[in-house]
Coordinates of C-alpha atoms and ligand atoms in Angstrom, one line a residue:
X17 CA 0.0 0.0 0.0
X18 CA 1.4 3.0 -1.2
X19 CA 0.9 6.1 1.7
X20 CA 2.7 9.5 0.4
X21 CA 2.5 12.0 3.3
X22 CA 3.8 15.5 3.0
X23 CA 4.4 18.9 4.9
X24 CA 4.0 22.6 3.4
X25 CA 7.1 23.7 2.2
X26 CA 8.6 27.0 4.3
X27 CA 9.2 30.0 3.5
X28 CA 12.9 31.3 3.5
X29 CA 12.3 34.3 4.4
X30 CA 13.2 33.5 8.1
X31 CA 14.8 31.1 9.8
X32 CA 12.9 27.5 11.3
X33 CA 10.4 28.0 14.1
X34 CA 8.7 25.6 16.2
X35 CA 5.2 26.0 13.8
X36 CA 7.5 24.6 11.0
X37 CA 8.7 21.7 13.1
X38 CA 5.3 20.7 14.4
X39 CA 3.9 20.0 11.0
X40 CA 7.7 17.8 10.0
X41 CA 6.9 16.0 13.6
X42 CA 3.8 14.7 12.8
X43 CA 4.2 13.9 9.3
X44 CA 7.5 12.2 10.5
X45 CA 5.1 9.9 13.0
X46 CA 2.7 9.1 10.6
X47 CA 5.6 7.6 7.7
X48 CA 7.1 6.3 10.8
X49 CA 4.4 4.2 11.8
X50 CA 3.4 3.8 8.3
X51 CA 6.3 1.8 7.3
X52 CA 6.3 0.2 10.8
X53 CA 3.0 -1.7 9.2
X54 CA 4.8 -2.2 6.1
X55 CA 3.4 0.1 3.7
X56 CA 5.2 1.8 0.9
X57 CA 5.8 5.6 2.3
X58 CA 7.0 8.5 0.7
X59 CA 7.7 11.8 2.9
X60 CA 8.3 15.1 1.3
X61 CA 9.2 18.4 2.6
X62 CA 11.1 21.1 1.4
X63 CA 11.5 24.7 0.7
X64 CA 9.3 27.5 -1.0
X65 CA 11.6 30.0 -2.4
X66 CA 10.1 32.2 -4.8
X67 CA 7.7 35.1 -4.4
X68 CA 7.8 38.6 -3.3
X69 CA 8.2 37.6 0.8
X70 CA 11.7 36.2 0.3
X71 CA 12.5 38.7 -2.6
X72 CA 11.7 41.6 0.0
X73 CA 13.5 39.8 2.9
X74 CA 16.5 39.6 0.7
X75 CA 16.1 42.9 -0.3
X76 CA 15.7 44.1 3.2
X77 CA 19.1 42.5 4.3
X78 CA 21.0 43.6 0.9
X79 CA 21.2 40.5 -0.5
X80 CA 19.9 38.6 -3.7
X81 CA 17.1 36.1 -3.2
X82 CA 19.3 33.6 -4.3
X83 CA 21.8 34.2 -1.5
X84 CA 19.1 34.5 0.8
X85 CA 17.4 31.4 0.0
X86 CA 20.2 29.4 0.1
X87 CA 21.2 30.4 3.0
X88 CA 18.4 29.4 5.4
X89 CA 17.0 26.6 2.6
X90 CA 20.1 25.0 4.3
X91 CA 18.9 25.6 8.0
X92 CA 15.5 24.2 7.0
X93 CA 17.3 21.2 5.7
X94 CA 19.5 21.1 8.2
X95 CA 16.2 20.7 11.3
X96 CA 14.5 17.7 9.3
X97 CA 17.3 15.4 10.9
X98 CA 18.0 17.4 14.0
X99 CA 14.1 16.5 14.6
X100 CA 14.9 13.0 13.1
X101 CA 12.7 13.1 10.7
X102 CA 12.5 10.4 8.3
X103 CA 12.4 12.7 5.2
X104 CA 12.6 11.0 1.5
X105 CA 13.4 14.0 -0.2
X106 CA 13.9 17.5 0.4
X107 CA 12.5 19.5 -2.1
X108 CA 13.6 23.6 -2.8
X109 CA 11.5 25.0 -5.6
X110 CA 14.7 26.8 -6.9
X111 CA 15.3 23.4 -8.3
X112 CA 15.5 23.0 -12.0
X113 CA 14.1 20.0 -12.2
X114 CA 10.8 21.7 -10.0
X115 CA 10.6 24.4 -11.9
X116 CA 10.7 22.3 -15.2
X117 CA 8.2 20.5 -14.6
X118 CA 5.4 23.8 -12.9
X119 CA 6.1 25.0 -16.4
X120 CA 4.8 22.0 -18.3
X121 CA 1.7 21.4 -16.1
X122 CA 0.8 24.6 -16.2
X123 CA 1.2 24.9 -19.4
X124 CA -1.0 21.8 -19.7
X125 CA -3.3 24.0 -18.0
X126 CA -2.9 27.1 -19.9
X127 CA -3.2 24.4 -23.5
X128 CA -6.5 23.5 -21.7
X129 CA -8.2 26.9 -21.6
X130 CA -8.3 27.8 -17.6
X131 CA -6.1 30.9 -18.3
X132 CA -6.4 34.6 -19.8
X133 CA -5.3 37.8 -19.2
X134 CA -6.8 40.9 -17.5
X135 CA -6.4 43.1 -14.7
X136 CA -6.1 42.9 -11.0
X137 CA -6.8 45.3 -8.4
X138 CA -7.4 44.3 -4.8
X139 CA -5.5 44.9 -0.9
X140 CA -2.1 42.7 -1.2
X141 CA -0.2 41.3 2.0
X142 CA 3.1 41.0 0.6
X143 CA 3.6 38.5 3.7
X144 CA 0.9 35.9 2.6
X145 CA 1.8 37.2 -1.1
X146 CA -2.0 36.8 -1.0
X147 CA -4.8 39.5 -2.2
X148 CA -7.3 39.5 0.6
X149 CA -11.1 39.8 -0.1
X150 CA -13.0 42.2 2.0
X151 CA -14.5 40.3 4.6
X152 CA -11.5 39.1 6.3
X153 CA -9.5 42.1 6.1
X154 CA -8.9 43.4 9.8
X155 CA -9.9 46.9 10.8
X156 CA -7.6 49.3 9.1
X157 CA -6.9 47.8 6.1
X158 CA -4.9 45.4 8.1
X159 CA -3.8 41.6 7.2
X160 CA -5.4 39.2 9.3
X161 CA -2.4 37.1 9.8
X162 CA 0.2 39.3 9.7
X163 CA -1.5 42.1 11.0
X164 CA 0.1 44.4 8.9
X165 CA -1.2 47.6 6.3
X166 CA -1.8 45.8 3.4
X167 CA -1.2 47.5 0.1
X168 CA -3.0 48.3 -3.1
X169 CA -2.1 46.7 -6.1
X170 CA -3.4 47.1 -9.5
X171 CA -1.3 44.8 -11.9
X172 CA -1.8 43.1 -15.7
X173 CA -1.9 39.3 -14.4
X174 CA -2.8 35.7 -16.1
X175 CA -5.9 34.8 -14.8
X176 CA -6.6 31.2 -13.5
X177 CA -10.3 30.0 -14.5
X178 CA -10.9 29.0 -11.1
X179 CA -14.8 29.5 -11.4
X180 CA -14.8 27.1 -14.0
X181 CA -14.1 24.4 -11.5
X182 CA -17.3 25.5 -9.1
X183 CA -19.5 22.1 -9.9
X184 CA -16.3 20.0 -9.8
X185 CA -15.4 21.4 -6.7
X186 CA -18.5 20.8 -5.0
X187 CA -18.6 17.2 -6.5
X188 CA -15.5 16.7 -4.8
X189 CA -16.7 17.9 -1.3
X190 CA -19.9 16.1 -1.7
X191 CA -17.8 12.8 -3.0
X192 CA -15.1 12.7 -0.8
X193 CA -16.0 13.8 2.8
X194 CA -12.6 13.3 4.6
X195 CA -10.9 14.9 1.4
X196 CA -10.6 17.9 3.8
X197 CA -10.2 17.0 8.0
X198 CA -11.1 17.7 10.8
X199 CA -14.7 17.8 10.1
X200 CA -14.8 21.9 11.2
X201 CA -12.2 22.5 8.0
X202 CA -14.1 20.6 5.6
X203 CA -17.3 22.3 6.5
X204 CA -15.3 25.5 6.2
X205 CA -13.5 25.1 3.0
X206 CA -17.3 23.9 1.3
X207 CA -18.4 27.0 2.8
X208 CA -15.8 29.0 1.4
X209 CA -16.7 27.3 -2.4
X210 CA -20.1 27.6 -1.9
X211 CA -20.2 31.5 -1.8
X212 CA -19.2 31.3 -5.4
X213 CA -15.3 31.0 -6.5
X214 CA -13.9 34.2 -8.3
X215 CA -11.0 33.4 -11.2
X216 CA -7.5 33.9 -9.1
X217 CA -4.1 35.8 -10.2
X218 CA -1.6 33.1 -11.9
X219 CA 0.7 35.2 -12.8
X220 CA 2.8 38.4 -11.8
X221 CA 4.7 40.7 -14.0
X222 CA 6.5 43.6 -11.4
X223 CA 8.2 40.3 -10.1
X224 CA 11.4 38.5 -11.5
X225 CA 12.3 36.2 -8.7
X226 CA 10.3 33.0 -10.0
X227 CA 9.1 30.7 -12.4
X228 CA 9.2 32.2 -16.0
X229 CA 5.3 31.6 -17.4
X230 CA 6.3 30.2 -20.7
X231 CA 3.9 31.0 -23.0
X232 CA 4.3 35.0 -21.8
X233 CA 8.2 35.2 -20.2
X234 CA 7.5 39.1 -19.2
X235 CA 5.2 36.7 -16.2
X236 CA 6.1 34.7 -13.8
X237 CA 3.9 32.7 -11.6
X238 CA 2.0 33.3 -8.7
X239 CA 4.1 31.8 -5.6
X240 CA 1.4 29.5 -4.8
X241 CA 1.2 27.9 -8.2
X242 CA 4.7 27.1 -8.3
X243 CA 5.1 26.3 -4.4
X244 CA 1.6 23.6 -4.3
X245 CA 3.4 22.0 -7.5
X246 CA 5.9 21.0 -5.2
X247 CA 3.9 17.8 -3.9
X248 CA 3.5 16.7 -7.5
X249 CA 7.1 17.4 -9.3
X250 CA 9.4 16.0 -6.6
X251 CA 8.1 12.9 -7.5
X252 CA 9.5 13.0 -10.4
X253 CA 13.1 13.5 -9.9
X254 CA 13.3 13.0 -6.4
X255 CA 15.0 9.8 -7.3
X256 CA 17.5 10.1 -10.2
X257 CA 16.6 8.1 -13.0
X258 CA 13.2 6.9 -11.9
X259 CA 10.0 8.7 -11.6
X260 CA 8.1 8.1 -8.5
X261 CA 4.6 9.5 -9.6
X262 CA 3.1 6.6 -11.2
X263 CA 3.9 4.8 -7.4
X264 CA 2.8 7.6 -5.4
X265 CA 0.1 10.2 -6.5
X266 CA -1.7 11.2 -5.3
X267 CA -1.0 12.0 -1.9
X268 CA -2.6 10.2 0.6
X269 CA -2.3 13.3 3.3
X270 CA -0.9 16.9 2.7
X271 CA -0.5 18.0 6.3
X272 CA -0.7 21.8 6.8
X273 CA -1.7 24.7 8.7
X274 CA -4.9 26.4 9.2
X275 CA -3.3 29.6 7.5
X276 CA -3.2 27.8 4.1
X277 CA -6.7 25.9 4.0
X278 CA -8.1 27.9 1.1
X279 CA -4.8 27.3 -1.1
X280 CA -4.9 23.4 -0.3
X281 CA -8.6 22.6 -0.1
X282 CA -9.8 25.0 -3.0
X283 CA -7.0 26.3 -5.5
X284 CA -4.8 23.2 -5.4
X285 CA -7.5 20.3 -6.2
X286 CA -9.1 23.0 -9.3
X287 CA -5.4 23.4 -10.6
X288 CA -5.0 19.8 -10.4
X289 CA -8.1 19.0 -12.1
X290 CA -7.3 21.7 -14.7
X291 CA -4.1 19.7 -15.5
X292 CA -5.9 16.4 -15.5
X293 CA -4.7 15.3 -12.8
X294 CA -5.9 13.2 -9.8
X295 CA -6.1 15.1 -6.6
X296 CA -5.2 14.2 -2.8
X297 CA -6.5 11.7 -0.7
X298 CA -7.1 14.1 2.2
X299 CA -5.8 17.7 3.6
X300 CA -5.1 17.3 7.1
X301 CA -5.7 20.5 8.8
X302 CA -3.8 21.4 12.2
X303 CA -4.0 24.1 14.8
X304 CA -1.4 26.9 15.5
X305 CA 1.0 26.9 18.2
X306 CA 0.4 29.9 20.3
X307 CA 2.8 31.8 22.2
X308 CA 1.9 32.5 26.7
X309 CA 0.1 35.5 24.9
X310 CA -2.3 33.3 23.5
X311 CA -1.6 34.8 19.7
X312 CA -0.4 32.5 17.4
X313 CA 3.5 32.3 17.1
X314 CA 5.3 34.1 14.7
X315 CA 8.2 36.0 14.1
X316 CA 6.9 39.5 13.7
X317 CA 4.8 38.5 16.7
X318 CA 8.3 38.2 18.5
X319 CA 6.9 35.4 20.8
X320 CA 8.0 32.3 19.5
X321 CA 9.5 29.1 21.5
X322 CA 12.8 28.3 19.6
X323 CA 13.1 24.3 19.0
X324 CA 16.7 24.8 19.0
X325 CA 16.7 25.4 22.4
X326 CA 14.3 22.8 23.6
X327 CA 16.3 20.5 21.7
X328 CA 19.6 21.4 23.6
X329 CA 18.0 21.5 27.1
X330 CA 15.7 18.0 26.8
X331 CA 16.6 16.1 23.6
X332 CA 14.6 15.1 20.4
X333 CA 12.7 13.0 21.6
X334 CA 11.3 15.5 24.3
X335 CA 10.5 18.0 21.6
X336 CA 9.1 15.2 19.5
X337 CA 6.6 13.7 22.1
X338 CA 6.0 17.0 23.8
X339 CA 4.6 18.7 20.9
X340 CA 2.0 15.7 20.0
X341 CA 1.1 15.1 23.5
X342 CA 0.5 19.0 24.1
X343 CA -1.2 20.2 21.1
X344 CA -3.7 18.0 20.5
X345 CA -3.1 17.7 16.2
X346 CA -6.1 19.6 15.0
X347 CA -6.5 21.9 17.4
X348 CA -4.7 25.3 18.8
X349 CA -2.8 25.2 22.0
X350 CA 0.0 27.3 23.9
X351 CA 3.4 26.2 24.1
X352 CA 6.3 27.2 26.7
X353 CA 9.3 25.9 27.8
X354 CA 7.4 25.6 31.3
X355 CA 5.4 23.2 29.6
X356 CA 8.1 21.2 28.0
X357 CA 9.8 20.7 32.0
X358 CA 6.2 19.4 33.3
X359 CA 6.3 16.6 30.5
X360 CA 9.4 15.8 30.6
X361 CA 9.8 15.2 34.4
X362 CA 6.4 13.6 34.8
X363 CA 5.7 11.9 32.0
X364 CA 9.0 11.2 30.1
X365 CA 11.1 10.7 33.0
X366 CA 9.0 9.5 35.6
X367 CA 6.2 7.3 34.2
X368 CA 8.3 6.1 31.2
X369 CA 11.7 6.2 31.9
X370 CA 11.2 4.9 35.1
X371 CA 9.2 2.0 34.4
X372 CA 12.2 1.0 32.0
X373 CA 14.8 1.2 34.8
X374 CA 12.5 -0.2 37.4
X375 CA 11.8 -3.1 34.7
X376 CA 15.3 -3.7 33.7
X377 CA 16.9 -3.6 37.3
X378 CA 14.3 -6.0 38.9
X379 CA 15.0 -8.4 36.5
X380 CA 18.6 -8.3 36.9
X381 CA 18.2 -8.0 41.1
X382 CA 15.9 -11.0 41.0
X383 CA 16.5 -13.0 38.0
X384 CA 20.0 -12.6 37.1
X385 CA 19.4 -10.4 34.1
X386 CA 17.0 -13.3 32.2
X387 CA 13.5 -12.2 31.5
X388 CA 11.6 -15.2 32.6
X389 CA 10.1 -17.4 29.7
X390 CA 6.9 -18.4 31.8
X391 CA 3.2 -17.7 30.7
X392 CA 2.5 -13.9 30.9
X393 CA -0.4 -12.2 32.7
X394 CA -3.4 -12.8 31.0
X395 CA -5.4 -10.3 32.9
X396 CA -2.5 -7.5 31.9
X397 CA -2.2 -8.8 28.4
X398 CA -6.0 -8.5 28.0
X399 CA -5.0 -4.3 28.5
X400 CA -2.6 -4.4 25.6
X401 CA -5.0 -6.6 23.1
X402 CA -6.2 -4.4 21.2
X403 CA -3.9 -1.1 21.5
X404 CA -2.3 -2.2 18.1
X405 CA -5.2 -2.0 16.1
X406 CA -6.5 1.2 18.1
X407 CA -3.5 3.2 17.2
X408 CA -3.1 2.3 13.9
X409 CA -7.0 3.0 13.0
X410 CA -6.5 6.8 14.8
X411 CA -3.0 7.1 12.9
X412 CA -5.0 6.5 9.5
X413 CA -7.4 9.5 10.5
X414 CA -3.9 11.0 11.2
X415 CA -4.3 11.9 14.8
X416 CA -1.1 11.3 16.2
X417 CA -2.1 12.8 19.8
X418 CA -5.0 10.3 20.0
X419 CA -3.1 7.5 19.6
X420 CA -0.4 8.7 22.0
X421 CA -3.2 9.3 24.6
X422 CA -4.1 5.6 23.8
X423 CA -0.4 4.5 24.2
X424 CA 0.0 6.5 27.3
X425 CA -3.0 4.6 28.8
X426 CA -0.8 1.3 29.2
X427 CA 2.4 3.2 30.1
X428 CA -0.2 3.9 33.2
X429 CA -1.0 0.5 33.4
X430 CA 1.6 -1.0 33.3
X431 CA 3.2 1.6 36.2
X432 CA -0.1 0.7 38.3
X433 CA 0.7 -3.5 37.7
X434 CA 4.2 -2.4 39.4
X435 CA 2.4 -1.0 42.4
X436 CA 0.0 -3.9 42.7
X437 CA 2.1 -6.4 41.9
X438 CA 5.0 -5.5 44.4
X439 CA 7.6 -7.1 43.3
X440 CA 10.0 -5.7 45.9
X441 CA 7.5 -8.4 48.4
X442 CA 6.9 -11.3 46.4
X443 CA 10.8 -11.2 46.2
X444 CA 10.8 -11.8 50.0
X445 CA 8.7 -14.6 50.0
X446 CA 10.1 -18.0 48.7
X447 CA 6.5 -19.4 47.9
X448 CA 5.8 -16.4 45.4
X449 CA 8.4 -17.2 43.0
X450 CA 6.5 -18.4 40.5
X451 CA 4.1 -14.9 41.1
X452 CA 7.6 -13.2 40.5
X453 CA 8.6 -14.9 37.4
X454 CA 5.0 -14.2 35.8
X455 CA 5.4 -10.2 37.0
X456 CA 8.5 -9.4 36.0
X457 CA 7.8 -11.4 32.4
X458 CA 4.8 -9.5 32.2
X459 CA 6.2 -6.1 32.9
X460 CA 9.4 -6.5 30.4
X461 CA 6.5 -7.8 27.8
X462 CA 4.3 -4.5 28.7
X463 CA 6.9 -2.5 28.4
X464 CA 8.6 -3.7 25.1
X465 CA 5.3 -4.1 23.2
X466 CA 4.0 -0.1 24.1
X467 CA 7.8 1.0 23.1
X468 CA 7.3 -0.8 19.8
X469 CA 4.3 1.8 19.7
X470 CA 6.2 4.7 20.8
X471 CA 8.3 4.2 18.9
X472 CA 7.3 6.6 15.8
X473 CA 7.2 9.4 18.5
X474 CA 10.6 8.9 20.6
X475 CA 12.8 6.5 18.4
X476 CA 16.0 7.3 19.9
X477 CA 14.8 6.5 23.5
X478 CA 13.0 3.3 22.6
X479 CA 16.1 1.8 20.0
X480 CA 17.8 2.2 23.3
X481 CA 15.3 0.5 25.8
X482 CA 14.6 -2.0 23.0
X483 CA 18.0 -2.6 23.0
X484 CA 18.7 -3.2 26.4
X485 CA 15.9 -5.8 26.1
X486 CA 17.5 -7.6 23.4
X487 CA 14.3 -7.3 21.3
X488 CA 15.2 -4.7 18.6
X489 CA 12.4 -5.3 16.1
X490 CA 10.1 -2.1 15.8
X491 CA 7.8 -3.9 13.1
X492 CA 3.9 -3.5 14.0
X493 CA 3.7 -7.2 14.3
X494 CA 6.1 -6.7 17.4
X495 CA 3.4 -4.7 19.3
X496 CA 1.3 -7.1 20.2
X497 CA 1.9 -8.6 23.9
X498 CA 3.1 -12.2 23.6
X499 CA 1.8 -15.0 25.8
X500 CA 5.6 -15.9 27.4
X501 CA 8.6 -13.4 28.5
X502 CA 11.2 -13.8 26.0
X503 CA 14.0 -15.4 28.3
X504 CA 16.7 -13.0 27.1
X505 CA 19.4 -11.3 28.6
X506 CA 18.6 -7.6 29.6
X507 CA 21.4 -5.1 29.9
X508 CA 21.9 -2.4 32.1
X509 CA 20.4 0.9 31.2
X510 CA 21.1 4.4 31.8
X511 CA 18.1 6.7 32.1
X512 CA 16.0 7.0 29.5
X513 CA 15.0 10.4 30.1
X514 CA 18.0 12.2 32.8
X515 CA 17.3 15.0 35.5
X516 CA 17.7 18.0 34.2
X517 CA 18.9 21.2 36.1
Ligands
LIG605 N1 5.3 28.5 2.0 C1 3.9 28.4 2.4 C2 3.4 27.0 2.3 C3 3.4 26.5 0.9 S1 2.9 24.9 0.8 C4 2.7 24.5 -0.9 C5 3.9 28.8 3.9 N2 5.1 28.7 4.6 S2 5.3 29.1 6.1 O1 6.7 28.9 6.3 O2 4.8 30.4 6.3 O3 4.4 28.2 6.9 C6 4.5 26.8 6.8 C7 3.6 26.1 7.7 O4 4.0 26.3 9.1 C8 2.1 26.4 7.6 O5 1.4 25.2 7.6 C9 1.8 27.2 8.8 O6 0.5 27.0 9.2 C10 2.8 26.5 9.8 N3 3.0 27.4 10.9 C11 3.6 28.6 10.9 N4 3.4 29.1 12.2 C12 2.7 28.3 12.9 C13 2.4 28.2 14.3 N5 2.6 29.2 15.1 N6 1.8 27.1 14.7 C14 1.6 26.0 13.9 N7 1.9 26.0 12.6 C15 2.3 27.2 12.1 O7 2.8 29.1 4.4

């Protein structure tokens, strides 16, 4: 089963934020435990370098937007593995072979009749390189993302027929209800069609730094055009010499912020359908990261947590797990690194890491490192029956905090079997060896079979647990709780998840 997943591509006009590495997280979990279950997965993200945002950043900071993108194209590329992502390919739409290939399908698309030229005048945010229409403009003539004066523009443009693609559209929605999720963004991208689609700007002509429209080469296109093509192209060249699109598209999920709904759920699938192409599975909408000011958390906002940091003061895998657990994937929350400290120390490092040291020191203290290979608990085991196929049925609907909440569950259990089961007691009594050999076998079967689960989410810390349990397999058919401890060796293991000052 083929599953492509991908993130938006980021701007370069500024350097990585935490909103960028929440999207490359979660897409990173769900390819994870994707090819976990043995599917055929294909992860893109990348770069969008063209437009008037990065032409005016470089501008700003006397440099070329060349020299500008490449310069922080490379930081971008540079967080995917500091995040250990699991990336395929790395797209930058300053690619040749990208920008090759936006000029043939639009072109297709141009050949087909959805383009012409005429004028357009409307209130531009050079930030969203977006022309806003009147009702969400903010008191002021102000951007509602950016906040920001916007500007009025009056330019010669090509002309997308997007109104032609008003039926289709609403086929679409009415066809394919999870094309758009959660079920408030599907509801209000429909709305958004059903007020009646205008035609959109493809083109720009005051603009150089972009993709050359080749049937006019005074034009270049529209950002957008040449930025959503990214999901499409890199397919065809992301591996030399073979083309990946007849194996992958569409995509199964484009995850993406609620900022850029109307440019996934609306202009992307009528541009794909005006190129005859198929379009996505499903747009999977998140929330936005929001700053202890409770405004969403950007750059110009000056409020924004720095992953860098986090990353330096609790590890990967801290970031990683923190931002799933905390902002529930869909939804908005507020982040800080106040927050980050409370997860770590009482989830990470108390209920998880402990339950690994605890685990793995019992069974060397009262079974000379072996893992006993009686019959496991089947009261206990009954708990972990049917996590695998829970998790994976939420990760299809791509809700990687559900699932976690669901895997959390049996960290809990398993902690409270510790407490019940006492080991430190039976150990004591010579009659409840046999009680000791099922706990312990139970516990080091618990706990390896809910790693093999977390393992999408905090894959350094569990290849080291796993490790130490001499049972390195992370396959999905590993999750499920066996009916005997394994009898191997354990090792001795440092914490998981260390005090931090
Ligand atoms: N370049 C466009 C996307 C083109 S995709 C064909 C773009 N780039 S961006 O860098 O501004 O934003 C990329 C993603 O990061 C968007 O999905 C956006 O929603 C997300 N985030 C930016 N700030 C965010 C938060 N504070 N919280 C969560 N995600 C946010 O848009």
């Amino acid at each position: 089963m083929p599953f492509y997943i991908t993130t938006p591509i980021y701007y370069v006009n500024a350097q990585p934020h935490l909103g960028h590495a929440y999207t490359t997280i979660a897409a990173d979990v769900l390819a994870r435990h994707m090819r976990q279950r043995g599917q055929d997965v294909f992860f893109l993200t990348g770069t969008d370098e063209h437009g008037e945002p990065v032409a005016d950043a470089a501008h700003a900071q006397g440099l070329e937007p060349r020299a500008l993108a490449d310069r922080n194209a490379e930081k971008f590329k540079a967080l995917a593995p500091q995040l250990e992502a699991t990336n395929d390919f790395f797209i930058r739409t300053t690619d040749e072979e990208h920008m090759k290939r936006v000029q043939d399908v639009l072109q297709r698309v141009h050949d087909n009749g959805y383009t012409y030229k005429g004028i357009y005048e409307g209130w531009y945010c050079p930030r969203c390189a977006d022309f806003k229409v009147e009702n969400e403009i903010l008191e002021g003539n102000r951007c509602p993302i950016h906040e920001i004066v916007l500007e009025r523009h009056q330019e010669e443009n090509w002309f997308f027929r997007l109104s032609a693609f008003q039926k289709p559209l609403e086929q679409l929605f009415d066809e394919q209800r999870d094309f758009v999720m959660p079920g408030h963004h599907y509801n209000e991208a429909r709305a958004f069609i059903l007020q009646g689609l205008q035609d959109i700007s493809l083109s720009r002509k005051r603009l150089k730094w972009g993709v050359t429209v080749p049937w006019d080469p005074d034009h270049v296109f529209y950002v957008w055009f040449d930025a959503l093509l990214n999901y499409y192209t890199a397919l065809g060249y992301a591996r030399p010499g073979e083309d990946l699109t007849g194996r992958f598209w569409p995509a199964t999920y484009h995850l993406i912020g609620k900022d850029i709904l109307k440019f996934h759920t609306v202009f992307w699938p009528a541009m794909l359908m005006a190129a005859e192409l198929p379009v996505p599975e499903h747009v999977f909408v998140h929330g936005f990261l929001l700053g202890a000011d409770g405004r969403k958390m950007s750059k110009s906002l000056g409020n924004v947590l720095d992953p860098f940091e986090v990353i330096e003061q609790y590890g990967t895998d801290a970031l990683r797990f923190y931002l799933v657990r905390d902002v529930a994937f869909g939804s908005d929350g507020s982040v800080g690194m106040d927050a980050v400290r409370v997860r770590y120390e009482a989830e990470l490092a108390n209920e998880y890491g402990n339950l690994a040291s605890r685990t793995i020191a019992m069974v060397q203290r009262y079974r000379d490192g072996v893992i006993p290979a009686v019959a496991t608990d089947v009261e206990l085991a009954r708990a972990f029956e049917v996590l695998p196929a829970e998790v994976s049925v939420v990760l299809d609907r791509a809700e990687p905090t559900r699932a976690l909440d669901l895997i959390w569950e049996r960290v809990r259990r398993l902690n409270r079997y510790v407490e019940e089961r006492a080991p430190w007691q039976l150990a004591r009594d010579p009659e409840a060896a046999g009680k000791l050999d099922e706990t312990l076998a139970s516990l080091a079967e618990g706990l390896r079979a809910v790693s093999v689960l977390l393992h999408p989410y905090i894959p350094a810390s569990v290849e080291k647990l796993l490790l130490a349990l001499d049972a390195p397999d992370v396959s999905y058919a590993r999750a499920i709780f066996a009916e005997r401890g394994s009898g191997l060796s354990v090792q001795s293991l440092e914490p998981l998840f260390p005090k931090r000052a």
